[in-house]
PDB file of C-alpha atoms and ligand atoms in Angstrom:
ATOM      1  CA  UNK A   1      -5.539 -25.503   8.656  1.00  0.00           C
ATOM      2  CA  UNK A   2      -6.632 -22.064   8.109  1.00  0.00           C
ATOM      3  CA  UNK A   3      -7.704 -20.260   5.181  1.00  0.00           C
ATOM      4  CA  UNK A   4      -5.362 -18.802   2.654  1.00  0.00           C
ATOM      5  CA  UNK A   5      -6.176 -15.384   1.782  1.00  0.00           C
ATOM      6  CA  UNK A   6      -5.133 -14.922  -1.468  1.00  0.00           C
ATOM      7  CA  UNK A   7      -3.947 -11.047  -2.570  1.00  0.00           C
ATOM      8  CA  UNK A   8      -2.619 -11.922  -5.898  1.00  0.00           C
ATOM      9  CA  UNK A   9      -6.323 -13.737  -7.221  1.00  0.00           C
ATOM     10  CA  UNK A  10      -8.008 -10.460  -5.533  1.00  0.00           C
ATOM     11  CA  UNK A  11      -5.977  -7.900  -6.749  1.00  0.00           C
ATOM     12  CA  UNK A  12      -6.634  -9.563 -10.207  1.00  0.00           C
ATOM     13  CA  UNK A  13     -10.600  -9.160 -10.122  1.00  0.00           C
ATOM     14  CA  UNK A  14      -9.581  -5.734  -8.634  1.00  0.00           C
ATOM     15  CA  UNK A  15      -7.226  -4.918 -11.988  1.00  0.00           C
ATOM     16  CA  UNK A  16     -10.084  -6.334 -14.366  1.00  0.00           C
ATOM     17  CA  UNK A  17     -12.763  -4.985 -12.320  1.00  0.00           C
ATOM     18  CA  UNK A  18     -10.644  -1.238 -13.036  1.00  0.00           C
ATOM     19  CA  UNK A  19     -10.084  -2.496 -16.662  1.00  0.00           C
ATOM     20  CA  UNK A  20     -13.267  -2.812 -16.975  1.00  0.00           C
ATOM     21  CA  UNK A  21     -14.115   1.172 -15.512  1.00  0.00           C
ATOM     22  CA  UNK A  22     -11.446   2.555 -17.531  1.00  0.00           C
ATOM     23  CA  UNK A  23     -12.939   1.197 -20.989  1.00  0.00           C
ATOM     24  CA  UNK A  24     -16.236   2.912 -19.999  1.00  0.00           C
ATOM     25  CA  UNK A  25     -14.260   6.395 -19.099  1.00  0.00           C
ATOM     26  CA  UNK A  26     -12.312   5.798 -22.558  1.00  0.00           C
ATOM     27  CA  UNK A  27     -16.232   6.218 -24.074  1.00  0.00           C
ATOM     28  CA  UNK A  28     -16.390   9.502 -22.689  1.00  0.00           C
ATOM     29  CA  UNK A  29     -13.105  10.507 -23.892  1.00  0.00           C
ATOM     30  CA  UNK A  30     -11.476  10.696 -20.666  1.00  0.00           C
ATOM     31  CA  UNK A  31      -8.335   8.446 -19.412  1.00  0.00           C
ATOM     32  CA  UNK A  32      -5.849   8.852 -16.410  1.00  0.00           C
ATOM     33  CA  UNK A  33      -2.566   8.820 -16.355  1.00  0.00           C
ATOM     34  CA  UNK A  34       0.047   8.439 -13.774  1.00  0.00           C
ATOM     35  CA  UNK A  35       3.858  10.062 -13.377  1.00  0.00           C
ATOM     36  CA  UNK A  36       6.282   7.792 -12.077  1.00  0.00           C
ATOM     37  CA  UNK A  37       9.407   9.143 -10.726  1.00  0.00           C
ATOM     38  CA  UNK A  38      12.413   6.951  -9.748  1.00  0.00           C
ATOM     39  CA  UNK A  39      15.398   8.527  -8.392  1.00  0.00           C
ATOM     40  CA  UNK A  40      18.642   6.084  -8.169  1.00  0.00           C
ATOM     41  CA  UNK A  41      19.024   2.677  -9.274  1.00  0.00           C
ATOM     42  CA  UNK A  42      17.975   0.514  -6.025  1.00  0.00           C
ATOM     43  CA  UNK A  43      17.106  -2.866  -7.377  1.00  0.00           C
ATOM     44  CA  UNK A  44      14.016  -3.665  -4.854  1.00  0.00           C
ATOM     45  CA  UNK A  45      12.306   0.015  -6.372  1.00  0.00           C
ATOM     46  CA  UNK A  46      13.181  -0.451  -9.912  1.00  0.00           C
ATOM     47  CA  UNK A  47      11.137  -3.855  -9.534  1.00  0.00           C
ATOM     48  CA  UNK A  48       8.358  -2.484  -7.908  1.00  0.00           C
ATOM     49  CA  UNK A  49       8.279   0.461 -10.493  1.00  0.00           C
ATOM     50  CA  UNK A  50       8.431  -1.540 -12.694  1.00  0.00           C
ATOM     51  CA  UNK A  51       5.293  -3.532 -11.526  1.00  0.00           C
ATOM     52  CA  UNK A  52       3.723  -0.419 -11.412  1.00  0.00           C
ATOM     53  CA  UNK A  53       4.083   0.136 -15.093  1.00  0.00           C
ATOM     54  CA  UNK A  54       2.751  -3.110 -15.904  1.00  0.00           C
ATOM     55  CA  UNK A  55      -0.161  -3.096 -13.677  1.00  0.00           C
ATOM     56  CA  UNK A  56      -1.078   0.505 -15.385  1.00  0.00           C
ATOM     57  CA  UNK A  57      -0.912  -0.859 -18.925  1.00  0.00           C
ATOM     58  CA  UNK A  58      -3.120  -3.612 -17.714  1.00  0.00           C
ATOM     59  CA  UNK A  59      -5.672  -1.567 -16.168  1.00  0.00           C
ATOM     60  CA  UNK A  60      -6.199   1.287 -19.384  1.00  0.00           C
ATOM     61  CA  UNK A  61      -3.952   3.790 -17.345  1.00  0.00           C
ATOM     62  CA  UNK A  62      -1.511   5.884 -19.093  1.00  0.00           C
ATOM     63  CA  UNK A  63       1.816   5.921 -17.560  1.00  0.00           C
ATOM     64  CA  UNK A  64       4.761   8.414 -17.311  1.00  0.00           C
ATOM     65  CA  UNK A  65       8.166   7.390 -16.562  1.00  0.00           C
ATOM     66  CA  UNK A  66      10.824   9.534 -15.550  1.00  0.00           C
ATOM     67  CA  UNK A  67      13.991   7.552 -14.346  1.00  0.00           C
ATOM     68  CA  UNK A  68      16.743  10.251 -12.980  1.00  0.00           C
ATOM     69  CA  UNK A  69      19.693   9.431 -11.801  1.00  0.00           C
ATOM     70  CA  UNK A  70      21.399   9.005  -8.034  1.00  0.00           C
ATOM     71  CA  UNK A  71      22.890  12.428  -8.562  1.00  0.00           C
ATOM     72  CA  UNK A  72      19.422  13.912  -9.198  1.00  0.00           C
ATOM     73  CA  UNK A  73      19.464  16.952  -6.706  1.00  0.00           C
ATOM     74  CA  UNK A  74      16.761  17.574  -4.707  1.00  0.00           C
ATOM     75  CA  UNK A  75      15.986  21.009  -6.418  1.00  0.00           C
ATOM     76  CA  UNK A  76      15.972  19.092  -9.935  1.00  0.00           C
ATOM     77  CA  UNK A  77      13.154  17.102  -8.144  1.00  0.00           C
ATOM     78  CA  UNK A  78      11.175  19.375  -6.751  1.00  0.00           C
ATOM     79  CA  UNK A  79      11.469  21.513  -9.940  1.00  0.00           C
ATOM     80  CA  UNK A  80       9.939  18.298 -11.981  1.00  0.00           C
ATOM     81  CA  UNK A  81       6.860  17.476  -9.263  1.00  0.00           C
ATOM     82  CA  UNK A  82       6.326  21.485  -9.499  1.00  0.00           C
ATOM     83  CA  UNK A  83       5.543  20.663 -13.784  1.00  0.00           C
ATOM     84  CA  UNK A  84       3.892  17.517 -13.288  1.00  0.00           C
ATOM     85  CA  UNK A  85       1.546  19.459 -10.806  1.00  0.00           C
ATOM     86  CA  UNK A  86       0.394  21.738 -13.020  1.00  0.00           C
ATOM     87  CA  UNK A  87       0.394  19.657 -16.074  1.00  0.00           C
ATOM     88  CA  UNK A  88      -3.733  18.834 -16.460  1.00  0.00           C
ATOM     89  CA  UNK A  89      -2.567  15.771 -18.548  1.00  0.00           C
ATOM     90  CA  UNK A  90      -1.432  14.236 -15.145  1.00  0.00           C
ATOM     91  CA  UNK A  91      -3.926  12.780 -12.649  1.00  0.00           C
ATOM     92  CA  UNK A  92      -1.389  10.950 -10.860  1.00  0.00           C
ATOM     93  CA  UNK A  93       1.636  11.556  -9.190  1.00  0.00           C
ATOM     94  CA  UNK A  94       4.234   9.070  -7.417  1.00  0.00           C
ATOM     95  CA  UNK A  95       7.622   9.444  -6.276  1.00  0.00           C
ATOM     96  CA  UNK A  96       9.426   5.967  -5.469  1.00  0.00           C
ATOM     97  CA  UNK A  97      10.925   5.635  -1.850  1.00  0.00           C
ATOM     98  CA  UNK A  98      13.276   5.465  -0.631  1.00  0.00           C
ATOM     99  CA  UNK A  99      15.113   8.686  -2.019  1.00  0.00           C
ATOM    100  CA  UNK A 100      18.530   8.908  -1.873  1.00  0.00           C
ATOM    101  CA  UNK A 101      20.278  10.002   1.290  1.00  0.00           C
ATOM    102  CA  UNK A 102      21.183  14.120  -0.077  1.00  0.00           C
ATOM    103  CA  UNK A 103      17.344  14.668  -0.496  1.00  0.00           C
ATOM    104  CA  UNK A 104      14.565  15.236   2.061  1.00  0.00           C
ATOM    105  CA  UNK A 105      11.928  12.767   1.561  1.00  0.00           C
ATOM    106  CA  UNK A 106       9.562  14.598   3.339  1.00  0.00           C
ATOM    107  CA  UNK A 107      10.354  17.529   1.597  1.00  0.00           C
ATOM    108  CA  UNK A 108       9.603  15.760  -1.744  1.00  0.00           C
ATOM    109  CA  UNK A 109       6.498  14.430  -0.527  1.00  0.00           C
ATOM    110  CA  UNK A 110       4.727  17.978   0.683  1.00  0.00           C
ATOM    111  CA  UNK A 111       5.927  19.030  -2.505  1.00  0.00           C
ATOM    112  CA  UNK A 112       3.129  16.824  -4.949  1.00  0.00           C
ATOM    113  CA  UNK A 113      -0.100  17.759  -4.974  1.00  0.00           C
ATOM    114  CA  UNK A 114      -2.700  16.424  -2.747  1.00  0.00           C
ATOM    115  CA  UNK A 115      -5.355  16.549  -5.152  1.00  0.00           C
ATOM    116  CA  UNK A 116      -2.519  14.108  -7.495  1.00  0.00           C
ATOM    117  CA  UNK A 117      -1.228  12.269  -4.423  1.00  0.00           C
ATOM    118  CA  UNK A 118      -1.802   8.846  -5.088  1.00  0.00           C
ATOM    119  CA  UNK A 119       0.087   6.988  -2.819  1.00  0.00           C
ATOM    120  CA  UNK A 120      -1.673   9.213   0.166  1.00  0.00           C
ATOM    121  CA  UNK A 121       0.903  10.287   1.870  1.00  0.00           C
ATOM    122  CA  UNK A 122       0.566  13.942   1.732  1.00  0.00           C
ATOM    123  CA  UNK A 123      -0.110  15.189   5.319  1.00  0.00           C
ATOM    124  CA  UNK A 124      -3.289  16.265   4.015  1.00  0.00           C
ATOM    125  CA  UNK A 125      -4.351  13.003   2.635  1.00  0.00           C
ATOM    126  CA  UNK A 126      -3.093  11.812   6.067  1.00  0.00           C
ATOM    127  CA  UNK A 127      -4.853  14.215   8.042  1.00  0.00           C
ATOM    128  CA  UNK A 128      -8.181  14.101   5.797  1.00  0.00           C
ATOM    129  CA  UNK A 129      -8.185   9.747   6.281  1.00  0.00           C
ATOM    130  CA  UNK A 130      -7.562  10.896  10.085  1.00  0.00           C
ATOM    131  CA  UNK A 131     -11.095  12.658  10.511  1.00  0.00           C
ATOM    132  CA  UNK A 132     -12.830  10.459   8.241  1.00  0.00           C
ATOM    133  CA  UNK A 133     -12.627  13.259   5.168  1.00  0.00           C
ATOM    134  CA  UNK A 134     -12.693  11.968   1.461  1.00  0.00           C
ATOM    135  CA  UNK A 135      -8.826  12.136   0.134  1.00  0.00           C
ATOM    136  CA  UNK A 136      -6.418   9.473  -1.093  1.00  0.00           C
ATOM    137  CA  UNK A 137      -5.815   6.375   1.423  1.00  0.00           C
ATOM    138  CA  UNK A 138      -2.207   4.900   1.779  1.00  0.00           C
ATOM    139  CA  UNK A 139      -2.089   1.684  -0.409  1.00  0.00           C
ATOM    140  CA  UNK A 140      -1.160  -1.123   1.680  1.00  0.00           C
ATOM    141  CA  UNK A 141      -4.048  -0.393   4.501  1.00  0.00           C
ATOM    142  CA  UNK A 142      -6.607   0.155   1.889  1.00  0.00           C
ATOM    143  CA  UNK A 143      -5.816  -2.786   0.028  1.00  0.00           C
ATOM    144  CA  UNK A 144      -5.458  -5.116   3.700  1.00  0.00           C
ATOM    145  CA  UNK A 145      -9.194  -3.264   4.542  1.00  0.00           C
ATOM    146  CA  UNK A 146     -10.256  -4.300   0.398  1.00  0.00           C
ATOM    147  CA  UNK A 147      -8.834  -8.063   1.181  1.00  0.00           C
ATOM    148  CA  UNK A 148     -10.674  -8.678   4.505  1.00  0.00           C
ATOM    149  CA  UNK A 149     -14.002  -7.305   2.729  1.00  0.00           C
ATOM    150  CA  UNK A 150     -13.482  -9.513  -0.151  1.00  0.00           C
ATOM    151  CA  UNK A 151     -13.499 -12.073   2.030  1.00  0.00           C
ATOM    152  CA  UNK A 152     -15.659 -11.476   4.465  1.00  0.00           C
ATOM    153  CA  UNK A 153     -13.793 -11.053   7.843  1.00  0.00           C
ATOM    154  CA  UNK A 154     -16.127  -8.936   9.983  1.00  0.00           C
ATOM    155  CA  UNK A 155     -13.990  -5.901  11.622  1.00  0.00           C
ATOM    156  CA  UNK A 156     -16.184  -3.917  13.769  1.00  0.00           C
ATOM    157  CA  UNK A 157     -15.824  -4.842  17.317  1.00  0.00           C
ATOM    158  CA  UNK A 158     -13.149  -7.116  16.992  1.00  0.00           C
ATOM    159  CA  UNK A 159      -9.830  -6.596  18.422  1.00  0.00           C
ATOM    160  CA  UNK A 160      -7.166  -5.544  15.968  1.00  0.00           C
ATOM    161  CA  UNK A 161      -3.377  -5.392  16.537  1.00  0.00           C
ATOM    162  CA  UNK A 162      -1.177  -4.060  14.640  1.00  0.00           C
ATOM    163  CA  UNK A 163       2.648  -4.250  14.691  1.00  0.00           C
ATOM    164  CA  UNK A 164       4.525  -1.893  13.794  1.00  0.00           C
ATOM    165  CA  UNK A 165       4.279   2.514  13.437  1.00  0.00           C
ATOM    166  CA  UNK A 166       5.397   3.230  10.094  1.00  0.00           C
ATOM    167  CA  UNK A 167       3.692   6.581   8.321  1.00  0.00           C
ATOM    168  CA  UNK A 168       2.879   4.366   5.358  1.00  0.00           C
ATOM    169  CA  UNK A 169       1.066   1.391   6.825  1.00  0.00           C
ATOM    170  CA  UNK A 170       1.285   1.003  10.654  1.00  0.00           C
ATOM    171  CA  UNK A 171      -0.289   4.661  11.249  1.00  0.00           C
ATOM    172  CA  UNK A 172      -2.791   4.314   8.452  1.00  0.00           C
ATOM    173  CA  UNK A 173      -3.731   0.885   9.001  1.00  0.00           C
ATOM    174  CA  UNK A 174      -4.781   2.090  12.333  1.00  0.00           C
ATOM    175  CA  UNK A 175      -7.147   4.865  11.262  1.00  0.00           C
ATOM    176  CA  UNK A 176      -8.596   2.965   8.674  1.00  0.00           C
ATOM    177  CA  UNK A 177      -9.563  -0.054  11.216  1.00  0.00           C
ATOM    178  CA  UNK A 178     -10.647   2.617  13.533  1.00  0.00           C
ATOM    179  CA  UNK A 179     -12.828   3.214  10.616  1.00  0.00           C
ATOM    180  CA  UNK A 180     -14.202   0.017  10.363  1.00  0.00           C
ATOM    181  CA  UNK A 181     -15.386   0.401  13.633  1.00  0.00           C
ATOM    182  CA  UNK A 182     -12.166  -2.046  15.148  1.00  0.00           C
ATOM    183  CA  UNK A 183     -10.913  -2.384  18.734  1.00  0.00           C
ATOM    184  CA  UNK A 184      -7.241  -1.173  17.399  1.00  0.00           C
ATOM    185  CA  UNK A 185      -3.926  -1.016  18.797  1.00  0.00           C
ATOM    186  CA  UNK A 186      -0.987  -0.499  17.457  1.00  0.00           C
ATOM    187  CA  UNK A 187       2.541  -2.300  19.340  1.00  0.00           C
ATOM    188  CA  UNK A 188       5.950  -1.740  17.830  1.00  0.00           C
ATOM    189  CA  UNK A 189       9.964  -1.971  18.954  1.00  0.00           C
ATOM    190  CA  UNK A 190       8.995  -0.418  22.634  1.00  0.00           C
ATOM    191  CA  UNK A 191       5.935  -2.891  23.492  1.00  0.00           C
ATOM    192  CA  UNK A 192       6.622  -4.360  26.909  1.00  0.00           C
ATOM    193  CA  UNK A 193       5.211  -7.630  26.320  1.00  0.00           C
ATOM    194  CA  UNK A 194       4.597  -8.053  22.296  1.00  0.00           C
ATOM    195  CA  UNK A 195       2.899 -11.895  22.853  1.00  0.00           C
ATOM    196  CA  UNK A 196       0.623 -10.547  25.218  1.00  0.00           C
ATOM    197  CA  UNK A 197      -0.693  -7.949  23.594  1.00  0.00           C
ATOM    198  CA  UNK A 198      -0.760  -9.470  19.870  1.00  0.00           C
ATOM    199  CA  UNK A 199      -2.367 -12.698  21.650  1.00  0.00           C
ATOM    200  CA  UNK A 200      -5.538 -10.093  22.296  1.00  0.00           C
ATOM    201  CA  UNK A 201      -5.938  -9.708  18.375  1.00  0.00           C
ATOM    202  CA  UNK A 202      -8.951 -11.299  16.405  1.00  0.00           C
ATOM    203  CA  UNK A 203      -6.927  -9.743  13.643  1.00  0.00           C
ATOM    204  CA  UNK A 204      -3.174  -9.185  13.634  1.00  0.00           C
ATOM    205  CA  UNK A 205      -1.342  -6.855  11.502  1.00  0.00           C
ATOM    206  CA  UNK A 206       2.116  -7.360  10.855  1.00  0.00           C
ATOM    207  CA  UNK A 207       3.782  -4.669   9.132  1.00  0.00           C
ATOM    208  CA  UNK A 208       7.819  -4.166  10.917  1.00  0.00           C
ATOM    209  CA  UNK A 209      10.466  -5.466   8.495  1.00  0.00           C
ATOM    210  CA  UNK A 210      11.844  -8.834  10.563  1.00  0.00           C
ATOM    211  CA  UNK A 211      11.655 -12.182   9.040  1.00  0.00           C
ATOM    212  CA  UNK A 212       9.736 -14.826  11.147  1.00  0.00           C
ATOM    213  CA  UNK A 213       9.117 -11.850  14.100  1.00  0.00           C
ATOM    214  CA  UNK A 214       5.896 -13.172  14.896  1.00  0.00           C
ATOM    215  CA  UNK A 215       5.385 -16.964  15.578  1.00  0.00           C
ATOM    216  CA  UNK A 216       2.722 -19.019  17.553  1.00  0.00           C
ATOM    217  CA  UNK A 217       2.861 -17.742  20.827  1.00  0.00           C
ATOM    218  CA  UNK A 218       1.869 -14.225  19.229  1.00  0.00           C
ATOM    219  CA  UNK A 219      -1.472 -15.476  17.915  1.00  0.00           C
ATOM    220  CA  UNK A 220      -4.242 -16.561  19.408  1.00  0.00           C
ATOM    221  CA  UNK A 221      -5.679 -19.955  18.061  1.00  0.00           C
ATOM    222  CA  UNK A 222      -8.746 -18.757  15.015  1.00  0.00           C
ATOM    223  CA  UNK A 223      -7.385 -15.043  14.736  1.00  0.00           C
ATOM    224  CA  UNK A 224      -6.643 -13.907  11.414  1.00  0.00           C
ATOM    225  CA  UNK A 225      -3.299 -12.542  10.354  1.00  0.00           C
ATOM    226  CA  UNK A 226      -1.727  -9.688   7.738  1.00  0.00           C
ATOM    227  CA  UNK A 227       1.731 -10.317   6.839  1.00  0.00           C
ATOM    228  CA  UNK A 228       3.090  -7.178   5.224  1.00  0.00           C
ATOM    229  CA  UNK A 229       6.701  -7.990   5.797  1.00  0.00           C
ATOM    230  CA  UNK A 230       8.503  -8.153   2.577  1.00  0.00           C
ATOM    231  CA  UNK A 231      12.004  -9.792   3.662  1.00  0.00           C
ATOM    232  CA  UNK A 232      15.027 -12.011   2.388  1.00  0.00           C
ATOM    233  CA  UNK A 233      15.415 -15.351   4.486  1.00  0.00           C
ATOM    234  CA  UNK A 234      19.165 -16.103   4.161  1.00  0.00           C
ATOM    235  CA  UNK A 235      18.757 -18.009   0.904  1.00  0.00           C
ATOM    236  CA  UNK A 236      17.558 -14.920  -0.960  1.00  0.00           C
ATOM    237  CA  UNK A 237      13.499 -16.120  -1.108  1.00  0.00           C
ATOM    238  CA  UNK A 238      11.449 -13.426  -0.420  1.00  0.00           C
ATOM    239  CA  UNK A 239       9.447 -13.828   3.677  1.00  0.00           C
ATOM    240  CA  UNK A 240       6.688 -11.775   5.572  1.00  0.00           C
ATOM    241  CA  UNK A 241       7.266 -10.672   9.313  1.00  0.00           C
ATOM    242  CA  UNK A 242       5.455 -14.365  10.118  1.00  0.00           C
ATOM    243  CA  UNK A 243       6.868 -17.494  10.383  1.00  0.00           C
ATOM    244  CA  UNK A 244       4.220 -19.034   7.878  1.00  0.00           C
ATOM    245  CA  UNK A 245       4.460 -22.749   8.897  1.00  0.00           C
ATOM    246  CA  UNK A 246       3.824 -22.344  12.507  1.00  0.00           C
ATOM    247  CA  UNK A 247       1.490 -19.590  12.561  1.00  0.00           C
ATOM    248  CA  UNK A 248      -0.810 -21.427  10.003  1.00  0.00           C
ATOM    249  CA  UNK A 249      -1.437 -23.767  12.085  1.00  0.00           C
ATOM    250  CA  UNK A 250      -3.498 -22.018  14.702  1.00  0.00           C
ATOM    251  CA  UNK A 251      -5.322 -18.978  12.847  1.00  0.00           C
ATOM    252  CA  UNK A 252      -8.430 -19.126  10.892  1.00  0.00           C
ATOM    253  CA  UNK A 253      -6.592 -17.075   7.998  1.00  0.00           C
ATOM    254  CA  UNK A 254      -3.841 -15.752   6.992  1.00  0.00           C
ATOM    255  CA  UNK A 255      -1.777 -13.990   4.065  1.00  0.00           C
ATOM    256  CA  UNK A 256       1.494 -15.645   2.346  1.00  0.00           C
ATOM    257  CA  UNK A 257       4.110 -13.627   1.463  1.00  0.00           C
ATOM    258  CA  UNK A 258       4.569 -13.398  -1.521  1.00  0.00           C
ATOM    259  CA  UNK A 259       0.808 -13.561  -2.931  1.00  0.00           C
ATOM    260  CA  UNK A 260      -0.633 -11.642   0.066  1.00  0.00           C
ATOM    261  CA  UNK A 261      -0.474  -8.100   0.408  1.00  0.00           C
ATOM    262  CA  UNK A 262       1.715  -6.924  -1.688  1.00  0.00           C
ATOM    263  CA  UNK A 263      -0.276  -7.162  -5.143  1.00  0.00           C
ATOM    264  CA  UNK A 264      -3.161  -5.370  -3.284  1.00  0.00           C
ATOM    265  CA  UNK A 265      -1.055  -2.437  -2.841  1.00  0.00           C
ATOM    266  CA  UNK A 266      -0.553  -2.115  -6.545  1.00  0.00           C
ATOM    267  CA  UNK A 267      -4.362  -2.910  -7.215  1.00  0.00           C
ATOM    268  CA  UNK A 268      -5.337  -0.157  -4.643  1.00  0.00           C
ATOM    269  CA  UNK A 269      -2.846   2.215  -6.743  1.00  0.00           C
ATOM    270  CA  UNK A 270      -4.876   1.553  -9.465  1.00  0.00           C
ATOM    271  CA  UNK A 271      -7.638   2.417  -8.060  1.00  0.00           C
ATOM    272  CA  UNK A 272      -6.640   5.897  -6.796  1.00  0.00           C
ATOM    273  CA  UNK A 273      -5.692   6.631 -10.012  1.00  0.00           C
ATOM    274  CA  UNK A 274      -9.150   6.185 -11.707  1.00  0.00           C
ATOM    275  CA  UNK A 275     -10.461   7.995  -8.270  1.00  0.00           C
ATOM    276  CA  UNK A 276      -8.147  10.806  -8.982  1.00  0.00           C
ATOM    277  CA  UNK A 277     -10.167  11.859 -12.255  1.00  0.00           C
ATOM    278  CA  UNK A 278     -12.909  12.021 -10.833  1.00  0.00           C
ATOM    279  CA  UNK A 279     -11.235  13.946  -7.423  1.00  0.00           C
ATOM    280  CA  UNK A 280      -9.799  16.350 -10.445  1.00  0.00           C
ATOM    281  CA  UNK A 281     -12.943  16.561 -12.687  1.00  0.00           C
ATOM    282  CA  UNK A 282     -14.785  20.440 -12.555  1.00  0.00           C
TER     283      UNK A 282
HETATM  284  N1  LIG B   1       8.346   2.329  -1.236  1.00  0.00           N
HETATM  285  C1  LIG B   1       7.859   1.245  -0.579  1.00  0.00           C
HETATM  286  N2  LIG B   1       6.511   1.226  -0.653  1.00  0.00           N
HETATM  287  C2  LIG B   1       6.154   2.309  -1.362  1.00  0.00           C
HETATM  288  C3  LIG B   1       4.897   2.809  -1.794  1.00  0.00           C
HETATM  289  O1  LIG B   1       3.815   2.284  -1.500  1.00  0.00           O
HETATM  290  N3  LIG B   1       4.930   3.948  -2.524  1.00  0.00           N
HETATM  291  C4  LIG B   1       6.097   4.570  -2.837  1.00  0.00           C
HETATM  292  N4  LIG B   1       6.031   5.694  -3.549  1.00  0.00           N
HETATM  293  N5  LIG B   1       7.281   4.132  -2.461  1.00  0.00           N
HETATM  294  C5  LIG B   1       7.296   2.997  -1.737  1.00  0.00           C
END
């Protein structure tokens, strides 16, 4: 049976751990605050936004909610990130994806700040994490990198694959393990032979968007396995990329969905927000 590796009790110690940071900055008369922007009324982003929220209250952050509607246009958007950029009252900066279909997300993203960007996806965060230059790190990959420290799953030299390419965890996930001195590669839709390579990884990353994608013959027996897949199974109940019950069986440790990665993300937001005072402070 292997280990569970459990996101939601981490990214707790994480919060109160921050909590804790943010009292002591309160001392000196200094807080942070994060802008959240929502554009639209998707269901899945209003949750998340609104997790967010509550995770900032928790943590002593001051947040900033501006909810526009679907027929936002983009220049109304840009026109708010421009204010919010040069307002010295905000640290942090995130726009919810996806936008809606009339604006150009990347557009919108070039368009915050990169000394504000907390969710590090400003090509110049991306770029700076690239050469191993200090900036803002993508949330999901910093939190999976936080959760295999926390419990102490050795990275360098070990063989890491990770499925899938995305700009906001496949990519980054990469150059963060590369960090960590890890074997990495990355598979994704074109992979010849997805078993054989994912069968090389001491630690799999699973980050694609398919329920149950990656069963046992993808793992090799006492590897150790990131679910970031955040599906619906046909009843409705949320499901990672892994088919949990027959993957468990053979790794050393693994993430559930939900409890896994997703509260690190949130917890790693956090934490770029307190980091963003002191990335601001002169
Ligand atoms: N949509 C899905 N994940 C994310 C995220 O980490 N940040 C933002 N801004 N939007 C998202």
């Amino acid at each position: 049976m292997a280990e569970i590796i459990d996101g939601k009790k981490t990214a707790q110690s994480i919060k109160d751990e921050l909590r804790a940071r943010t009292e002591e900055l309160r001392k000196q008369g200094r807080e942070a605050t994060l802008a959240v922007v929502l554009v639209g009324r998707d269901l899945a982003s209003a949750g998340y936004v609104r997790n967010k929220k509550k995770a900032c209250e928790y943590c002593g952050i001051r947040s900033l909610s501006y909810e526009l509607p679907e027929t936002t246009s983009e220049q109304e958007l840009l026109s708010l990130i421009a204010g919010l950029n040069a307002d010295p009252a905000v640290n942090g900066i995130l726009v919810q994806l996806p936008l809606p279909l009339h604006m150009n997300a990347q557009k919108v993203i070039e368009a915050i700040s990169p000394a504000k960007d907390v969710d590090g996806f400003h090509p110049q965060s991306v770029g700076a994490l690239s050469i191993g230059l200090p900036g803002y790190r993508s949330c999901t990959p910093a939190g999976i990198i936080e959760l295999l420290r926390r419990y102490h799953i050795a990275m360098a030299g070990k063989e890491c694959v990770i499925v899938g390419r995305s700009n906001i965890v496949g990519k980054p996930m990469a150059m963060l393990m590369l960090r960590e001195d890890a074997t990495v590669t990355i598979a994704h839709s074109k992979t010849a032979d997805l078993a054989a390579v994912t069968r090389r990884a001491d630690i799999l990353i699973v980050a694609v968007g398919k329920a149950g994608l990656i069963e046992k013959k993808h793992v090799k027996p006492g590897a150790v396995v990131i679910d970031c897949g955040m599906n619906r199974d046909p009843d409705g109940t949320l499901c990672g990329d892994v088919n949990f019950a027959e993957v468990e069986e053979l790794c050393s440790a693994i993430t559930p969905v939900p409890g896994g990665v997703g509260p690190m993300t949130i917890a790693m937001l956090m934490s770029n927000c307190l980091d963003s005072l002191a990335l601001q402070r002169h």
